[in-house]
Coordinates of C-alpha atoms in Angstrom, one line a residue:
M149 CA 23.9 18.8 11.5
K150 CA 23.8 14.9 12.3
I151 CA 20.5 13.0 11.0
Q152 CA 19.2 11.6 13.4
H153 CA 18.9 7.7 13.7
I154 CA 15.7 5.6 14.7
E155 CA 16.3 2.5 16.1
F156 CA 13.8 0.1 14.7
K157 CA 15.3 -3.0 17.2
K158 CA 13.4 -1.9 20.5
K159 CA 10.2 -1.8 22.5
R160 CA 7.5 0.2 21.9
E161 CA 4.1 1.4 22.8
L162 CA 1.2 2.5 20.4
G163 CA 1.9 6.2 20.5
D164 CA 5.4 5.4 20.2
I165 CA 4.7 3.2 16.3
L166 CA 2.8 5.8 15.8
S167 CA 5.4 9.1 16.7
D168 CA 8.3 6.9 14.9
T169 CA 6.4 6.0 11.9
F170 CA 6.0 9.0 10.6
A171 CA 9.3 10.3 12.5
F172 CA 10.7 8.0 10.4
L173 CA 10.1 9.5 6.9
R174 CA 10.0 13.2 7.9
I175 CA 14.0 11.8 8.3
Q176 CA 14.7 9.8 5.4
F177 CA 11.7 11.4 2.8
K178 CA 14.8 12.5 0.7
P179 CA 16.7 9.9 0.5
F180 CA 13.3 7.0 1.3
F181 CA 11.0 9.0 -2.3
T182 CA 14.4 8.3 -4.4
T183 CA 15.3 5.4 -3.5
F184 CA 11.2 4.3 -4.0
F185 CA 10.4 5.9 -7.4
K186 CA 13.5 4.1 -9.3
I187 CA 12.2 1.3 -8.0
V188 CA 8.8 1.7 -8.2
G189 CA 8.8 4.7 -10.4
P190 CA 8.1 3.3 -14.0
Y191 CA 5.7 0.7 -12.6
L192 CA 3.4 2.9 -11.4
A193 CA 2.9 5.1 -14.8
V194 CA 2.3 2.4 -16.1
F195 CA -0.8 1.4 -13.8
L196 CA -1.5 5.4 -13.9
I197 CA -1.7 5.5 -17.3
S198 CA -4.3 2.4 -17.7
Y199 CA -5.9 3.7 -14.9
G200 CA -6.8 6.5 -17.2
F201 CA -6.9 4.8 -20.4
Y202 CA -9.6 2.7 -17.9
F203 CA -11.5 5.5 -17.3
S204 CA -12.1 6.9 -20.8
S205 CA -12.6 3.3 -22.6
F206 CA -15.1 3.0 -19.3
S207 CA -17.0 5.8 -20.6
S208 CA -17.9 4.9 -24.3
L209 CA -19.8 2.3 -22.5
L210 CA -21.9 4.6 -20.2
D211 CA -24.4 6.4 -22.3
F212 CA -27.6 7.3 -20.3
N213 CA -29.4 9.2 -22.9
A214 CA -32.6 7.5 -23.5
N215 CA -32.4 8.3 -27.2
A216 CA -29.1 6.1 -27.8
N217 CA -29.5 3.2 -30.3
F218 CA -26.3 1.4 -29.4
N219 CA -26.9 -1.6 -32.3
S220 CA -26.4 0.8 -34.9
N221 CA -22.3 1.6 -33.4
P222 CA -20.2 0.0 -35.5
L223 CA -17.8 0.8 -33.0
N224 CA -19.6 -0.5 -30.3
A225 CA -17.2 -3.9 -30.3
F226 CA -14.6 -2.5 -30.5
S227 CA -15.2 0.3 -27.5
S228 CA -15.2 -3.6 -25.5
I229 CA -12.5 -4.5 -26.2
N230 CA -10.6 -1.4 -25.3
F231 CA -12.5 -1.7 -22.1
I232 CA -11.5 -5.5 -21.9
L233 CA -7.4 -4.0 -22.7
A234 CA -7.8 -1.2 -19.7
V235 CA -8.9 -3.3 -17.0
I236 CA -6.2 -6.5 -18.0
A237 CA -3.4 -3.3 -18.2
L238 CA -4.9 -2.2 -14.5
L239 CA -5.1 -5.3 -13.3
F240 CA -1.7 -6.0 -14.0
S241 CA 0.5 -3.0 -13.2
G242 CA -2.1 -2.5 -9.9
I243 CA -0.8 -6.0 -8.7
A244 CA 2.7 -5.0 -9.5
T245 CA 3.3 -2.1 -8.5
Y246 CA 1.8 -2.6 -5.0
V247 CA 3.7 -5.4 -4.8
L248 CA 6.8 -3.3 -5.8
S249 CA 6.0 -0.7 -3.5
Q250 CA 5.4 -3.0 -0.1
A251 CA 8.8 -4.6 -0.8
T252 CA 10.5 -1.9 -1.9
T253 CA 9.7 -0.2 1.6
L254 CA 10.3 -3.5 3.6
Y255 CA 13.6 -3.7 2.0
Y256 CA 14.3 -0.1 2.2
I257 CA 14.4 -0.4 6.6
Q258 CA 16.2 -3.8 6.5
S259 CA 19.0 -1.5 4.8
Y260 CA 18.2 1.2 6.9
A261 CA 17.9 -1.1 10.0
E262 CA 20.8 -3.6 9.6
N263 CA 23.5 -0.8 8.3
N264 CA 23.2 1.9 10.5
G265 CA 21.2 4.5 8.7
V266 CA 23.6 4.1 6.0
I267 CA 21.0 2.8 2.9
N268 CA 22.3 0.7 0.0
E269 CA 20.3 1.6 -2.6
T270 CA 21.7 -1.2 -5.3
E271 CA 21.3 -4.1 -2.5
I272 CA 17.3 -3.4 -2.5
R273 CA 16.6 -3.1 -5.5
K274 CA 17.9 -7.0 -6.0
N275 CA 15.8 -7.8 -3.1
V276 CA 12.8 -6.3 -4.2
Y277 CA 13.7 -8.5 -7.8
K278 CA 14.5 -11.5 -6.6
N279 CA 11.7 -11.9 -4.0
F280 CA 9.2 -10.6 -6.2
W281 CA 7.0 -13.8 -6.7
S282 CA 7.4 -14.9 -2.8
F283 CA 5.6 -11.7 -2.3
I284 CA 3.1 -12.5 -5.2
G285 CA 2.4 -16.3 -3.6
L286 CA 2.3 -14.7 0.0
G287 CA -0.2 -12.1 -0.8
I288 CA -2.4 -14.9 -2.5
L289 CA -2.5 -17.1 1.0
V290 CA -3.0 -14.0 3.0
I291 CA -5.5 -13.3 0.3
L292 CA -7.2 -16.2 0.3
S293 CA -7.2 -17.3 3.6
V294 CA -8.8 -13.8 4.8
G295 CA -11.1 -13.4 2.0
I296 CA -12.2 -16.9 3.3
A297 CA -12.8 -16.0 6.9
L298 CA -15.2 -13.0 6.0
I299 CA -17.4 -15.1 3.3
F300 CA -18.7 -17.1 6.7
C301 CA -18.1 -13.9 9.2
C302 CA -16.6 -11.1 9.4
I303 CA -14.8 -11.4 12.9
P304 CA -13.1 -14.2 11.9
G305 CA -11.7 -12.3 9.1
I306 CA -10.6 -9.6 11.3
F307 CA -8.7 -12.1 13.1
L308 CA -7.1 -13.4 10.5
Y309 CA -5.9 -10.3 9.3
V310 CA -4.4 -9.0 12.3
P311 CA -1.7 -11.3 12.2
L312 CA -1.1 -12.1 8.8
S313 CA -0.9 -8.5 7.9
L314 CA 2.8 -9.0 9.5
S315 CA 3.4 -12.0 7.5
F316 CA 5.1 -10.1 4.9
A317 CA 7.2 -8.0 6.8
I318 CA 8.5 -11.6 9.1
M319 CA 9.6 -13.1 5.2
V320 CA 12.0 -9.8 5.3
Y321 CA 13.5 -8.9 8.6
S322 CA 13.7 -13.2 9.7
K323 CA 14.2 -14.2 6.3
R324 CA 11.4 -17.3 6.1
S325 CA 9.7 -18.7 3.5
A326 CA 6.5 -17.8 3.0
T327 CA 4.6 -20.2 4.0
D328 CA 7.1 -20.2 7.1
S329 CA 5.7 -16.4 7.6
F330 CA 2.3 -17.4 6.6
G331 CA 2.7 -20.0 9.8
Y332 CA 4.8 -18.2 12.1
S333 CA 3.2 -14.6 12.3
F334 CA 0.1 -16.2 14.9
D335 CA 3.0 -16.9 17.3
L336 CA 4.5 -14.0 17.1
V337 CA 1.3 -12.3 17.4
K338 CA 0.4 -14.3 20.3
E339 CA -0.9 -12.4 23.5
H340 CA -0.1 -9.3 21.8
W341 CA -3.3 -9.5 19.5
W342 CA -5.3 -6.7 20.8
M343 CA -2.5 -4.1 20.9
T344 CA -1.3 -4.9 17.3
F345 CA -5.2 -4.7 16.5
A346 CA -5.7 -1.5 18.2
T347 CA -1.6 0.3 16.4
I348 CA -3.3 -1.2 13.0
F349 CA -6.9 -0.1 13.3
V350 CA -4.9 4.0 14.4
V351 CA -2.8 4.2 11.3
G352 CA -5.5 2.7 9.3
L353 CA -8.0 5.5 10.4
I354 CA -5.1 8.0 9.4
V355 CA -4.4 6.7 6.2
T356 CA -7.8 6.5 5.1
F357 CA -9.1 10.0 6.3
A358 CA -5.9 11.2 4.8
S359 CA -6.4 9.8 0.9
Y360 CA -10.3 11.1 1.4
A361 CA -9.2 14.4 1.3
F362 CA -7.3 13.7 -1.9
S363 CA -10.2 12.6 -3.3
I364 CA -12.8 15.5 -2.5
P365 CA -12.1 17.7 -4.9
A366 CA -13.3 15.5 -8.3
V367 CA -16.3 15.3 -6.3
I368 CA -16.6 18.8 -5.5
Y369 CA -15.9 19.0 -9.8
Q370 CA -18.2 16.4 -10.5
Y371 CA -20.8 18.1 -8.6
F372 CA -20.4 21.4 -10.1
K373 CA -20.9 19.0 -13.7
L374 CA -24.1 17.6 -12.9
G375 CA -25.2 20.9 -11.6
I376 CA -25.8 19.7 -7.9
F377 CA -24.6 23.2 -6.3
S378 CA -26.6 25.5 -8.4
G379 CA -29.5 23.4 -8.5
E380 CA -30.0 22.8 -12.7
M381 CA -29.1 19.0 -12.1
D382 CA -31.4 17.4 -15.2
A383 CA -32.7 14.3 -14.1
E384 CA -33.7 13.6 -17.7
N385 CA -31.0 13.9 -19.2
M386 CA -27.7 13.2 -16.9
D387 CA -25.1 12.1 -19.2
V388 CA -22.0 11.5 -16.8
N389 CA -19.0 12.2 -18.7
F390 CA -15.8 10.0 -17.0
V391 CA -13.8 10.7 -20.2
D392 CA -13.7 14.5 -19.0
P393 CA -9.6 14.9 -18.8
I394 CA -9.9 17.7 -15.7
Y395 CA -11.6 14.4 -13.8
I396 CA -9.6 12.1 -15.1
V397 CA -6.3 13.9 -13.9
L398 CA -8.5 14.9 -10.9
N399 CA -8.7 11.1 -10.1
L400 CA -5.1 10.1 -11.0
I401 CA -4.4 13.0 -7.7
S402 CA -6.5 10.4 -5.9
T403 CA -5.0 7.2 -6.8
L404 CA -1.7 8.4 -6.6
A405 CA -2.2 10.1 -2.6
Q406 CA -4.3 7.3 -1.8
F407 CA -1.0 4.5 -3.3
L408 CA 1.6 6.6 -1.6
F409 CA -0.3 7.0 2.0
N410 CA 0.0 3.3 2.1
I411 CA 3.5 3.9 2.8
I412 CA 2.6 5.2 5.8
S413 CA 1.0 1.8 6.9
L414 CA 3.7 -0.2 5.6
V415 CA 6.0 1.3 7.9
A416 CA 4.3 1.5 10.8
I417 CA 3.7 -2.4 10.3
A418 CA 7.3 -2.9 10.4
F419 CA 7.7 -1.2 13.6
I420 CA 4.9 -2.7 14.6
Y421 CA 7.5 -6.8 13.5
F422 CA 10.8 -4.9 16.0
N423 CA 8.6 -3.7 18.4
L424 CA 6.8 -7.4 18.7
N425 CA 10.1 -9.4 17.4
E426 CA 12.3 -7.7 20.6
I427 CA 9.3 -8.6 23.2
K428 CA 9.6 -12.4 22.0
N429 CA 13.0 -13.0 20.7
N430 CA 15.5 -9.4 22.6
E431 CA 17.1 -9.6 18.8
G432 CA 17.8 -5.8 19.6
T433 CA 18.6 -6.2 23.1
M434 CA 21.0 -9.3 22.6
E435 CA 22.6 -7.5 19.0
R436 CA 23.2 -4.2 21.7
I437 CA 24.5 -6.3 24.2
Q438 CA 27.1 -7.9 21.6
K439 CA 28.4 -5.0 20.2
L440 CA 29.2 -3.3 23.6
G441 CA 31.1 -6.8 24.6
G442 CA 32.9 -6.2 21.2
D443 CA 33.6 -2.5 21.6
L444 CA 35.6 -3.1 24.9
D445 CA 37.2 -5.9 24.0
S446 CA 38.8 -3.7 21.3

């Protein structure tokens, strides 16, 4: 049975972008996630372990019992150090995991698009590690720009976020530097801001609701532990036990699900880029014409 090939370099409407995003992930599910976990998996494991350690360390700093005496606890300072180390490990592993996830997804699509559906895992891995710091640098530019805009007013922040969310795809697919990608994103989205915003917004809603579905078990379990459903909650002795292994596992599952669902947004961003690039430059059309001419000459 011939595997369906999805052409990235063509014009699409909003509905086409959504349907092709899920179609691509469905068709490429096994090869994509095999490549993804080979590259990102070790860092993702460190992130989840750090997240679990963060929960455990955080619990030692919380005590809702009015009779507790923190000054008499000789391990209090040690617990604080553990918490700080957990936060540092969580921060760095989280940044590394997200950057590698974004780079792996975008370079996987690049390999797929340029090789007619044939994936070169070695090339993907090489590009991901080679351009790691470029992703970090561009990420800092984007976060500072959007963050400062949001501080002054929400609307400018949203206005900047739409084009800048495409800057990573521009850096990968047009092979520009981080600063050039930052600037070119505004030119690419110009006159198509509302369509781009609508697509990102709809995809964001889908990803958000799907991600929240995986956080429900942890919330329900916590409510049962607190006795809210049974009506036996004691407001004067309410110890939230964050070190509960079941609660930690449920939160880790929720975090992992949210992280993986974010891949949907990354794939959609790639489709948005190729759509806008085709509208502006007709790159895919020119490639198909050249290929057709080459086939006729041969």
